[in-house]
């Protein structure tokens, strides 16, 4: 029995052992199968993981990409190329770019503008019924419908269809419509432009140097970042590799994704809304950069990508226009508008004053700054930063001088002034002032590299490629030029002064003077553009250095006589007066005599001179109006004096005045009363009253002055004109002038000023 039990136990053990072995074999087989399957499918797992990482990257990289754009924006802010406070919309360019950014969402704004155009105009709708069936757009109208409707209305106005209808029905309205048709057309054209910008995916902004391109795109980038858009902001100057490779680097790929970068690159731009902003494409001279740029942009312009680039006007035609012509999807080109409305100018001026801690410039200085360029405005405030007292006259030459000095500090290893003189010398020798070949300036490779570097990094000089199409063998050459005429004229005058003084030092004084006069005569004979600027800066320099003989010679040579400033923004009609008064030095006797002779020809300048000197006196520069009195007292012939003051009417204001000029007169009179030190102002008005021989006007002026008897005594004592002296004596003896009490007068004048300002 025991044996049988043992046999059974052994059998069980054997069975169990066999079962265990079988299970182990099965497990090994299963594991082996799994391993085999994994080896067969490992690549799929890797692909899935990579795909997962790509998806995570796509949805998380906005922050990483925008961080790079923010860094670039901060860089522009650090070097003061972009100061957010100073950005003011001086034209409608940014408004147009808003339509580009918001796209179809802003379609309703166009619909609203179109409907408002004909709102309440029942007569027009009835009048144009047979030509224009629809005068309203539905809020659901598509962009295509809007454009077609605008085109039809533009065709109606431009073809004068509105004039062909029977005038017997609406004769009065027809006349009104004819007058206002230009406004209708311009409004419709603006709305059509907005439609085209919404449709566009590619904007090119071009403009002259210093006209605000960088400031504008930085502001746009700032807006896009605040709107949480994905923005790739690039300074073209930074691109030192193929454009596609650089753009790929801006996608900020994770290291392990770089092996499949090419696939991600196109997938990214096809799937995700992205704005690419490229500033100053003209500043990149890398080989094939332009070709690569526009070729790649053409490929990237999908429904998800919008691109803005900027370029200087001077470079556009030669370097980029042909490349754009070859593109399948051409850009919408915006020329930066030079128009600047008055409220925007005032706002910008206030911001500049605040940012640079400068008191507000006088009105005529501000007008000069705005009429030239935003660059000059910027340089003016940089030169005067932190100053409580500004240069009161139009000392533009000082702004340029200080700017050149700042470049000397920036390029401490290079001689900027020597570089400027080299260009000026060649221009004068060749009598060509628009541009000069770089190879004619220097053959030194190091100097050529410096010219390229400085010309792309500041606004003193510029460079471009000129294609000589009229030559037998057409070729292109690289040229350097001064972007701004005023700055060019300053640099040319500077070189002429250096040359003149050098010839004097060498003992050739007479020859140097004759050489200078001969050059100026050649400019005048050829009506060449630098003449005015060179004359201006030469005179200022020689006057400041007490070289009075050469100043007399310049005036005696009649270089200035034929040059008259008829532009509205000019302070004086006479170019000679504007030059003489632009000096910081006291006026010499010969200058007073010269101005007196000019005023006989151009009597309007007497009031401009009064305003100019009065503002200087008002701003703390004493004894300026004495100059005006010296001029008036210098005339011995009464008819000459009457001619000089002939711009004034019996109301005491110039005949060409507008209401705002009258307000200014009232304000300055009020100032005179509150500041009795300005007795010269009252004396000038008294002379006007006597000379125009109007007792009513004289009473109006003299009643302002409690001390009018002392004013009359001054006139009697100082004038060289016997008739003026006799008239003043008669008024003094007759004692007919009744003076106001000061408090009553101030109250009345304040009420008048408030009335004019209100109305």
XYZ file of C-alpha atoms in Angstrom:
759
model
C 0.000 0.000 0.000
C 2.778 2.310 0.863
C 4.399 1.518 -2.427
C 1.288 2.368 -4.369
C 0.995 5.663 -2.566
C 4.576 6.494 -3.391
C 4.029 5.593 -7.019
C 0.991 7.879 -7.211
C 2.940 10.732 -5.572
C 5.808 10.348 -8.004
C 3.393 10.376 -10.922
C 1.739 13.528 -9.631
C 5.073 15.208 -9.250
C 6.044 14.233 -12.758
C 2.730 15.550 -14.107
C 3.048 18.789 -12.183
C 6.614 19.176 -13.353
C 5.536 18.605 -16.933
C 2.735 21.139 -16.559
C 5.105 23.711 -15.093
C 7.567 23.201 -17.904
C 4.728 23.536 -20.408
C 3.606 26.835 -18.811
C 7.127 28.200 -18.867
C 7.474 27.259 -22.519
C 4.141 28.952 -23.250
C 5.191 32.167 -21.417
C 8.506 32.247 -23.207
C 6.703 31.727 -26.472
C 4.264 34.544 -25.701
C 7.027 36.961 -24.696
C 8.955 35.927 -27.766
C 5.922 36.715 -29.911
C 5.472 40.128 -28.278
C 9.121 40.968 -28.784
C 8.850 39.877 -32.376
C 5.748 42.052 -32.872
C 7.458 45.016 -31.177
C 10.438 44.677 -33.469
C 8.087 44.690 -36.417
C 6.081 47.720 -35.186
C 8.645 49.835 -33.330
C 8.815 52.384 -36.115
C 5.066 52.974 -35.845
C 5.375 53.694 -32.152
C 8.224 56.129 -32.800
C 6.177 57.885 -35.475
C 3.207 58.156 -33.108
C 5.384 59.634 -30.394
C 6.936 62.138 -32.794
C 3.504 63.060 -34.107
C 2.363 63.598 -30.524
C 5.346 65.826 -29.849
C 4.719 67.785 -33.078
C 1.106 68.367 -32.099
C 2.200 69.510 -28.638
C 4.790 71.785 -30.262
C 2.300 73.313 -32.692
C -0.083 74.208 -29.894
C 2.576 75.407 -27.459
C 5.058 77.254 -29.662
C 3.135 80.526 -29.982
C 4.680 81.668 -26.705
C 8.181 80.657 -27.866
C 7.821 82.333 -31.294
C 6.271 85.512 -29.860
C 9.036 85.704 -27.248
C 11.556 86.141 -30.081
C 9.382 88.872 -31.624
C 9.120 90.627 -28.261
C 12.906 90.486 -27.939
C 13.284 92.118 -31.372
C 10.747 94.787 -30.402
C 12.675 95.453 -27.189
C 15.860 95.790 -29.252
C 14.253 98.501 -31.403
C 13.036 100.238 -28.262
C 16.457 100.031 -26.637
C 18.225 101.721 -29.570
C 15.337 104.240 -29.794
C 14.269 103.237 -33.286
C 10.855 102.652 -31.756
C 9.457 104.738 -28.914
C 5.816 103.725 -28.330
C 4.896 107.091 -26.838
C 5.967 108.869 -30.031
C 3.772 106.884 -32.395
C 0.895 109.014 -33.674
C -1.260 108.191 -36.698
C -0.369 111.064 -39.012
C -2.114 109.444 -41.991
C -4.565 106.606 -42.693
C -1.853 103.942 -43.176
C -2.349 102.211 -39.844
C -6.122 102.274 -40.314
C -5.649 100.428 -43.608
C -3.391 97.915 -41.878
C -6.124 97.261 -39.307
C -8.318 95.995 -42.148
C -5.402 93.762 -43.170
C -5.102 92.379 -39.623
C -8.770 91.905 -38.782
C -9.661 90.789 -42.302
C -13.226 89.742 -43.093
C -14.332 90.670 -39.553
C -14.134 94.332 -40.562
C -16.292 93.825 -43.644
C -19.243 95.286 -41.698
C -17.371 98.570 -41.199
C -17.182 98.989 -44.987
C -20.884 98.171 -45.288
C -21.662 100.749 -42.617
C -19.542 103.424 -44.374
C -21.198 102.719 -47.733
C -24.713 102.915 -46.268
C -23.867 106.116 -44.378
C -22.734 107.707 -47.651
C -26.335 107.841 -48.909
C -28.127 108.077 -45.582
C -30.902 110.680 -45.700
C -30.224 111.550 -49.359
C -33.688 110.816 -50.748
C -33.271 113.229 -53.648
C -30.099 111.498 -54.780
C -31.658 108.035 -54.612
C -34.628 109.262 -56.636
C -32.379 111.140 -59.057
C -30.029 108.196 -59.740
C -32.721 105.500 -59.722
C -32.387 104.517 -63.380
C -28.613 104.075 -63.058
C -28.177 102.890 -59.484
C -30.845 100.537 -58.213
C -29.150 99.781 -54.889
C -28.022 102.430 -52.401
C -27.714 100.110 -49.419
C -25.733 96.983 -48.636
C -27.065 94.148 -46.527
C -25.110 93.353 -43.371
C -24.684 89.843 -44.846
C -23.171 91.074 -48.137
C -20.046 89.232 -49.211
C -16.810 91.044 -49.985
C -17.313 90.327 -53.704
C -20.791 91.898 -53.590
C -19.427 94.953 -51.772
C -16.666 95.461 -54.343
C -19.053 95.091 -57.278
C -21.455 97.611 -55.749
C -18.656 100.109 -55.104
C -17.328 99.675 -58.670
C -20.773 100.354 -60.103
C -21.159 103.532 -58.070
C -17.658 104.695 -58.988
C -18.445 104.098 -62.654
C -21.589 106.186 -62.232
C -19.664 109.186 -60.879
C -16.514 108.924 -62.981
C -18.529 108.561 -66.180
C -20.676 111.590 -65.313
C -23.829 109.536 -65.762
C -25.389 111.608 -63.015
C -25.155 114.658 -65.288
C -26.860 112.992 -68.260
C -30.240 112.631 -66.588
C -32.989 115.149 -67.257
C -32.114 118.307 -65.330
C -35.752 119.414 -65.365
C -36.618 117.096 -62.458
C -33.919 118.084 -59.956
C -32.133 121.193 -61.284
C -31.020 122.437 -57.858
C -29.894 119.062 -56.579
C -28.033 118.373 -59.787
C -25.827 121.411 -59.166
C -25.178 120.309 -55.586
C -24.341 116.785 -56.711
C -21.927 118.083 -59.325
C -20.049 120.013 -56.641
C -19.942 117.074 -54.211
C -19.180 114.318 -56.722
C -15.455 114.446 -55.972
C -16.152 113.723 -52.303
C -18.400 110.794 -53.249
C -15.721 109.339 -55.506
C -12.922 109.696 -52.959
C -15.030 108.058 -50.239
C -15.906 105.131 -52.502
C -12.264 104.726 -53.579
C -11.202 104.575 -49.942
C -13.757 101.857 -49.190
C -12.663 99.886 -52.252
C -9.065 100.113 -51.086
C -10.125 98.611 -47.751
C -11.787 95.702 -49.578
C -8.600 95.036 -51.550
C -6.506 95.093 -48.380
C -8.847 92.618 -46.672
C -8.408 90.285 -49.655
C -4.649 90.718 -49.711
C -2.273 88.440 -47.814
C 0.853 90.451 -48.566
C 1.523 94.168 -47.893
C 4.622 96.103 -48.961
C 5.133 99.510 -47.314
C 7.586 101.837 -49.025
C 8.655 105.377 -48.193
C 11.638 107.701 -48.049
C 14.203 107.514 -45.263
C 13.028 108.868 -41.943
C 9.353 108.763 -42.846
C 8.335 106.376 -40.050
C 8.340 102.872 -41.604
C 10.089 101.124 -38.703
C 8.010 102.984 -36.145
C 4.835 101.908 -37.940
C 5.663 98.188 -38.210
C 6.864 98.074 -34.594
C 3.520 99.497 -33.560
C 1.739 96.865 -35.680
C 3.803 94.080 -34.089
C 2.926 95.484 -30.663
C -0.774 95.390 -31.603
C -0.573 91.802 -32.923
C 1.145 90.585 -29.757
C -1.562 92.197 -27.632
C -4.172 90.439 -29.795
C -2.450 87.106 -28.945
C -1.580 86.464 -32.598
C 1.395 84.345 -33.664
C 3.982 86.877 -34.909
C 7.373 86.375 -36.523
C 9.097 89.804 -36.455
C 12.316 90.039 -38.469
C 14.848 92.785 -39.088
C 16.112 91.980 -42.607
C 19.561 93.162 -41.613
C 19.890 90.162 -39.265
C 19.464 87.549 -42.010
C 22.905 86.136 -42.809
C 21.772 82.783 -44.256
C 19.244 81.600 -46.871
C 15.925 83.233 -46.028
C 14.091 79.910 -45.673
C 16.687 78.637 -43.171
C 16.461 81.838 -41.152
C 12.671 81.691 -41.085
C 12.847 78.069 -39.985
C 15.121 79.085 -37.117
C 12.456 81.575 -35.997
C 9.995 78.672 -35.597
C 12.093 77.763 -32.557
C 11.925 73.983 -33.052
C 12.768 71.581 -30.242
C 16.095 69.842 -30.817
C 14.607 66.386 -31.465
C 12.265 67.839 -34.136
C 15.006 69.384 -36.243
C 15.534 66.192 -38.259
C 12.040 66.563 -39.709
C 12.216 70.377 -39.851
C 11.428 70.605 -43.557
C 8.112 68.784 -43.162
C 7.170 70.778 -40.068
C 8.025 74.047 -41.855
C 5.344 73.728 -44.565
C 2.852 71.954 -42.300
C 3.150 74.781 -39.801
C 2.411 77.601 -42.274
C -0.487 75.673 -43.832
C -2.205 74.881 -40.543
C -1.646 77.860 -38.237
C -2.490 81.553 -38.592
C 0.820 83.420 -38.635
C 1.889 87.020 -39.259
C 5.370 87.550 -40.711
C 6.677 91.127 -40.404
C 10.002 91.943 -42.130
C 11.449 95.435 -41.679
C 13.876 97.227 -44.040
C 14.507 94.602 -46.711
C 16.733 97.145 -48.476
C 19.300 96.838 -45.665
C 20.272 93.248 -46.530
C 22.901 92.942 -49.245
C 23.509 89.197 -48.926
C 23.838 87.459 -52.275
C 20.497 86.305 -53.679
C 18.663 87.548 -50.554
C 16.037 89.484 -52.525
C 15.392 86.607 -54.913
C 15.126 84.087 -52.074
C 12.865 86.390 -50.085
C 10.202 86.929 -52.735
C 10.396 83.355 -53.982
C 9.769 82.004 -50.480
C 7.024 84.545 -49.774
C 5.262 83.386 -52.945
C 5.228 79.819 -51.571
C 4.158 80.824 -48.061
C 1.127 82.907 -49.040
C -1.580 80.489 -47.940
C -4.907 81.264 -46.339
C -3.201 81.099 -42.923
C -0.203 83.388 -43.544
C -0.147 87.206 -43.772
C 3.046 89.113 -44.525
C 4.096 92.776 -44.162
C 7.463 94.040 -45.407
C 8.964 97.549 -45.543
C 11.439 99.067 -47.974
C 12.990 102.456 -48.675
C 11.547 104.207 -51.708
C 15.027 104.809 -53.139
C 15.826 101.091 -53.330
C 12.486 99.789 -54.476
C 12.542 100.218 -58.256
C 16.073 99.021 -58.840
C 16.189 96.058 -56.499
C 12.706 94.702 -55.974
C 10.138 95.770 -58.576
C 11.183 93.136 -61.182
C 11.114 90.383 -58.532
C 7.601 91.390 -57.544
C 6.507 91.304 -61.168
C 7.595 87.657 -61.316
C 5.498 86.653 -58.304
C 2.225 84.761 -58.672
C 0.715 86.563 -55.682
C 1.728 90.214 -55.799
C 1.709 92.498 -52.756
C -0.615 95.390 -52.066
C 1.777 98.363 -52.090
C 1.288 101.272 -49.679
C 3.219 104.512 -50.140
C 3.566 106.211 -46.761
C 1.453 109.320 -46.939
C 3.161 112.665 -46.466
C -0.114 114.327 -45.502
C -0.252 115.203 -41.822
C -3.304 116.859 -40.337
C -2.993 119.635 -37.739
C -4.525 117.802 -34.719
C -2.183 114.849 -35.290
C 0.826 117.174 -35.568
C -0.059 118.884 -32.300
C -0.504 115.535 -30.566
C 2.828 114.240 -31.882
C 4.577 117.458 -30.824
C 3.241 117.132 -27.282
C 4.460 113.542 -27.071
C 7.934 114.448 -28.322
C 8.141 117.234 -25.746
C 7.106 114.851 -22.968
C 9.439 112.031 -24.006
C 12.531 114.214 -24.480
C 11.711 116.611 -21.633
C 11.733 119.627 -23.953
C 9.515 122.691 -23.850
C 7.225 123.078 -26.858
C 8.959 124.739 -29.839
C 7.603 127.964 -31.251
C 4.936 127.614 -33.981
C 7.205 128.554 -36.876
C 9.905 126.120 -35.710
C 7.334 123.334 -35.443
C 6.043 124.060 -38.953
C 9.565 123.925 -40.396
C 10.269 120.621 -38.663
C 7.040 119.029 -39.902
C 7.363 120.402 -43.430
C 10.770 118.737 -43.889
C 10.414 115.268 -42.403
C 9.766 113.293 -39.251
C 13.503 112.684 -39.186
C 14.333 116.358 -38.633
C 11.676 116.518 -35.942
C 13.281 113.553 -34.198
C 16.808 114.947 -34.535
C 15.657 118.321 -33.222
C 14.380 116.780 -30.004
C 17.382 114.490 -29.600
C 19.720 117.468 -29.909
C 17.633 119.507 -27.446
C 16.863 116.659 -25.023
C 16.485 117.945 -21.458
C 17.097 121.578 -22.417
C 14.884 124.249 -20.890
C 15.996 126.848 -23.451
C 15.882 125.820 -27.094
C 17.362 127.568 -30.076
C 14.643 129.995 -31.014
C 15.560 130.522 -34.654
C 15.464 127.869 -37.349
C 18.926 126.554 -36.535
C 18.718 123.394 -38.585
C 22.453 123.510 -39.233
C 23.017 123.011 -35.496
C 20.835 119.913 -35.509
C 22.877 118.444 -38.353
C 26.134 119.418 -36.684
C 25.157 117.725 -33.435
C 23.937 114.640 -35.274
C 27.269 114.242 -37.070
C 29.054 114.573 -33.729
C 26.889 111.799 -32.321
C 27.936 109.575 -35.258
C 31.586 110.334 -34.490
C 31.021 108.941 -30.994
C 29.146 105.922 -32.312
C 31.833 105.044 -34.885
C 34.771 105.972 -32.687
C 37.208 103.929 -34.771
C 36.261 105.692 -38.024
C 36.420 109.317 -39.138
C 32.839 110.165 -40.122
C 33.671 113.779 -41.001
C 36.433 112.655 -43.361
C 33.971 110.282 -45.048
C 31.457 113.140 -45.517
C 34.149 115.415 -46.940
C 35.224 112.757 -49.449
C 31.685 112.523 -50.829
C 31.207 116.317 -50.850
C 34.526 116.857 -52.632
C 33.615 114.473 -55.469
C 30.146 115.992 -55.861
C 31.589 119.505 -56.130
C 34.354 118.438 -58.538
C 31.894 116.649 -60.830
C 29.084 119.186 -60.310
C 26.704 116.269 -59.630
C 24.694 116.441 -56.421
C 22.145 113.626 -56.514
C 24.597 110.747 -56.002
C 28.201 109.711 -56.605
C 29.737 106.316 -57.345
C 31.324 104.688 -54.290
C 34.327 103.691 -56.411
C 34.855 107.367 -57.254
C 34.844 108.224 -53.567
C 37.418 105.568 -52.610
C 39.066 102.370 -53.826
C 40.037 101.332 -50.315
C 38.149 98.113 -49.525
C 37.986 98.897 -45.802
C 36.549 102.364 -46.466
C 34.009 100.878 -48.896
C 32.859 98.462 -46.176
C 32.559 101.390 -43.770
C 30.516 103.403 -46.313
C 28.158 100.450 -46.695
C 27.854 99.977 -42.957
C 27.216 103.619 -42.069
C 24.873 104.184 -45.031
C 22.609 101.361 -43.893
C 22.660 102.343 -40.231
C 21.852 106.056 -40.150
C 20.115 108.823 -42.047
C 23.139 110.938 -42.890
C 23.904 109.035 -46.081
C 22.300 106.310 -48.156
C 23.391 103.998 -50.930
C 21.685 102.252 -53.819
C 22.387 100.452 -57.092
C 21.969 102.467 -60.288
C 21.445 100.741 -63.617
C 22.990 102.781 -66.449
C 20.517 101.910 -69.183
C 21.559 104.679 -71.551
C 25.183 103.630 -71.818
C 26.481 101.543 -74.736
C 27.313 98.684 -72.389
C 24.612 98.616 -69.758
C 26.038 98.127 -66.279
C 25.087 98.703 -62.662
C 27.047 100.650 -60.094
C 26.774 101.205 -56.379
C 26.356 104.852 -55.440
C 26.266 106.868 -52.222
C 24.089 109.941 -51.678
C 22.569 112.247 -49.073
C 18.890 111.278 -48.552
C 17.938 114.778 -47.393
C 18.693 117.865 -49.480
C 19.128 120.130 -46.459
C 21.674 117.787 -44.889
C 23.444 117.444 -48.225
C 23.688 121.234 -48.576
C 25.090 121.491 -45.059
C 27.777 118.895 -45.842
C 28.683 120.613 -49.132
C 28.913 124.017 -47.441
C 31.024 122.493 -44.686
C 33.524 121.175 -47.228
C 33.624 124.532 -49.081
C 34.419 126.331 -45.815
C 37.246 123.881 -45.053
C 38.642 124.337 -48.572
C 38.278 128.147 -48.362
C 40.074 128.397 -45.007
C 42.838 126.063 -46.173
C 43.513 128.260 -49.226
C 43.657 131.346 -46.970
C 46.167 129.615 -44.685
C 48.288 128.900 -47.742
C 48.294 132.625 -48.587
C 45.769 132.505 -51.445
C 43.071 134.676 -49.845
C 41.940 136.534 -52.976
C 41.997 133.429 -55.144
C 40.012 131.449 -52.575
C 37.298 134.113 -52.534
C 37.116 134.234 -56.318
C 37.039 130.448 -56.544
C 34.139 130.346 -54.090
C 32.216 133.053 -55.979
C 32.848 131.275 -59.294
C 31.445 128.018 -57.918
C 28.335 129.771 -56.532
C 27.798 131.551 -59.857
C 27.936 128.211 -61.673
C 25.269 126.868 -59.315
C 23.115 129.928 -59.886
C 23.570 129.824 -63.656
C 22.526 126.177 -63.784
C 19.694 126.664 -61.262
C 21.164 123.721 -59.344
C 19.349 122.578 -56.235
C 22.132 123.009 -53.623
C 22.430 126.771 -54.213
C 20.020 127.963 -51.510
C 21.265 125.586 -48.849
C 24.948 126.253 -49.544
C 24.405 130.033 -49.479
C 22.493 129.685 -46.225
C 25.117 127.647 -44.375
C 28.110 129.520 -45.813
C 26.718 132.817 -44.566
C 25.951 131.431 -41.107
C 29.452 130.017 -40.780
C 31.280 133.155 -41.922
C 29.099 135.351 -39.709
C 29.729 133.154 -36.648
C 33.489 133.326 -37.311
C 33.425 137.124 -37.683
C 34.488 136.958 -41.324
C 32.371 140.009 -42.100
C 34.088 140.857 -45.390
C 33.050 137.565 -46.967
C 29.469 138.068 -45.669
C 29.350 141.506 -47.293
C 30.772 139.998 -50.457
C 28.128 137.268 -50.587
C 25.337 139.849 -50.270
C 26.993 142.235 -52.736
C 27.319 139.499 -55.373
C 23.520 139.395 -55.677
C 23.414 135.650 -55.041
C 20.395 136.144 -52.792
C 18.363 138.718 -54.717
C 16.626 136.342 -57.100
C 15.860 133.757 -54.417
C 12.420 134.283 -52.909
C 10.611 131.929 -50.614
C 7.038 131.649 -51.843
C 6.234 128.374 -50.110
C 3.582 128.773 -47.413
C 5.657 127.140 -44.696
C 8.490 129.683 -45.054
C 8.713 132.386 -42.418
C 10.017 135.087 -44.763
C 9.355 135.616 -48.454
C 12.856 137.011 -48.838
C 15.525 134.347 -48.750
C 18.129 136.924 -47.703
C 16.132 137.949 -44.620
C 15.634 134.336 -43.587
C 19.408 133.729 -43.822
C 20.413 136.894 -41.961
C 17.870 136.350 -39.180
C 18.946 132.722 -38.807
C 22.203 133.806 -37.184
C 22.735 133.863 -33.430
C 25.034 136.847 -33.762
C 23.834 140.431 -33.384
C 22.884 142.163 -36.628
C 25.573 144.339 -38.188
C 24.862 147.751 -39.693
C 25.261 146.477 -43.248
C 22.703 143.732 -42.526
C 20.142 146.235 -41.198
C 20.600 148.360 -44.321
C 20.228 145.291 -46.530
C 17.010 144.191 -44.795
C 15.639 147.739 -45.009
C 16.153 147.705 -48.790
C 14.437 144.297 -49.081
C 11.401 145.458 -47.079
C 10.798 148.171 -49.679
C 10.348 145.401 -52.246
C 8.548 142.822 -50.068
C 6.619 144.764 -47.427
C 4.717 141.710 -46.220
C 7.910 140.604 -44.481
C 7.703 143.498 -42.014
C 4.859 141.801 -40.164
C 6.549 138.380 -40.380
C 9.641 140.005 -38.902
C 7.529 141.498 -36.108
C 6.029 138.075 -35.260
C 9.469 136.456 -35.393
C 11.115 139.001 -33.082
C 8.111 139.222 -30.779
C 8.183 135.459 -30.157
C 11.870 135.698 -29.320
C 11.210 138.522 -26.865
C 8.315 136.605 -25.378
C 10.538 133.573 -24.824
C 13.118 135.467 -22.844
C 15.575 136.751 -25.474
C 15.709 140.439 -24.613
C 15.991 143.475 -26.875
C 14.898 141.726 -30.063
C 12.106 144.122 -31.061
C 14.656 146.944 -30.954
C 15.902 145.485 -34.264
C 12.490 146.137 -35.806
C 12.411 149.692 -34.457
C 15.921 150.368 -35.783
C 14.733 149.276 -39.223
C 11.613 151.444 -39.098
C 13.556 154.442 -37.797
C 16.232 154.059 -40.504
C 13.895 155.326 -43.264
C 14.300 159.066 -43.857
C 11.789 159.210 -46.700
C 8.183 159.156 -45.440
C 6.872 157.535 -48.638
C 9.364 154.665 -48.132
C 8.167 154.234 -44.551
C 4.558 154.241 -45.715
C 5.401 151.666 -48.383
C 7.143 149.367 -45.899
C 4.147 149.487 -43.530
C 1.717 149.239 -46.432
C 0.751 145.685 -45.511
C -1.304 147.068 -42.629
C -4.893 148.203 -43.138
C -6.782 150.853 -41.220
C -7.661 148.109 -38.730
C -4.002 147.713 -37.899
C -3.751 144.120 -39.134
C -2.099 142.930 -42.343
C -4.487 142.863 -45.306
C -3.798 139.171 -45.828
C -4.714 138.241 -42.237
C -7.174 135.558 -41.253
C -9.077 135.387 -37.987
C -6.417 133.335 -36.250
C -3.876 136.081 -36.979
C -6.202 138.598 -35.322
C -6.458 136.361 -32.289
C -2.668 136.229 -32.158
C -2.560 140.031 -32.273
C -4.975 140.250 -29.355
C -2.995 137.710 -27.381
C 0.291 139.483 -27.948
C -1.249 142.820 -26.989
C -2.538 141.219 -23.817
C 0.958 139.896 -23.186
C 2.412 143.375 -23.706
C 0.122 144.864 -21.105
C 0.917 142.231 -18.531
C 4.642 142.578 -19.219
C 5.421 146.265 -19.490
C 9.039 145.465 -20.361
C 7.756 144.890 -23.916
C 7.432 148.618 -24.547
C 8.993 148.168 -28.004
C 5.911 146.222 -29.092
C 3.634 149.129 -28.174
C 6.008 151.563 -29.852
C 5.813 149.606 -33.114
C 2.009 149.668 -33.043
C 2.075 153.421 -32.371
C 4.245 153.974 -35.466
C 1.789 151.925 -37.558
C -1.105 154.076 -36.303
C 0.713 157.316 -37.156
C 1.968 156.201 -40.591
C -1.341 154.858 -41.889
C -2.767 158.228 -40.812
C -5.893 156.855 -39.214
C -6.895 158.576 -35.977
C -9.309 155.815 -35.039
C -6.593 153.169 -35.321
C -4.078 155.358 -33.536
C -6.560 155.849 -30.681
C -7.075 152.052 -30.526
C -3.322 151.509 -30.162
C -2.417 154.422 -27.931
C -5.271 153.907 -25.495
C -3.614 150.608 -24.630
C -0.597 152.453 -23.260
C -0.895 154.439 -20.012
C 2.614 155.800 -20.756
C 1.857 156.718 -24.371
C 3.557 160.140 -24.026
C 6.939 158.455 -23.428
C 6.352 156.322 -26.542
C 5.731 159.427 -28.635
C 8.888 161.021 -27.215
C 10.865 157.907 -28.256
C 9.508 158.177 -31.807
C 10.394 161.880 -32.011
C 13.897 161.252 -30.710
C 14.841 158.164 -32.745
C 13.283 158.523 -36.207
C 15.236 159.799 -39.205
C 11.982 160.723 -40.946
C 11.060 164.402 -40.464
C 7.397 163.878 -41.379
C 6.970 161.042 -38.870
C 8.611 163.193 -36.208
C 6.238 166.113 -36.954
C 3.150 163.891 -36.820
C 4.216 162.467 -33.459
C 4.814 166.004 -32.096
C 1.359 167.171 -33.227
C -0.351 164.218 -31.536
C 1.619 164.908 -28.359
C 0.614 168.582 -28.353
C -3.067 167.937 -29.153
C -3.463 165.582 -26.185
C -6.399 163.854 -27.917
C -5.526 160.322 -26.848
C -7.718 158.906 -24.105
C -6.170 155.980 -22.249
C -7.922 153.077 -20.626
C -7.497 152.017 -17.083
C -5.297 148.957 -17.187
C -7.671 146.584 -15.363
C -10.602 147.514 -17.601
C -8.505 147.056 -20.732
C -7.217 143.615 -19.718
C -10.752 142.468 -18.942
C -12.042 143.610 -22.364
C -9.143 142.014 -24.241
C -9.588 138.728 -22.385
C -13.258 138.695 -23.397
C -12.293 139.306 -27.038
C -9.727 136.508 -26.993
C -12.267 134.083 -25.507
C -14.827 135.102 -28.138
C -12.428 134.457 -31.043
C -11.231 131.160 -29.586
C -14.827 130.006 -29.104
C -15.964 130.955 -32.600
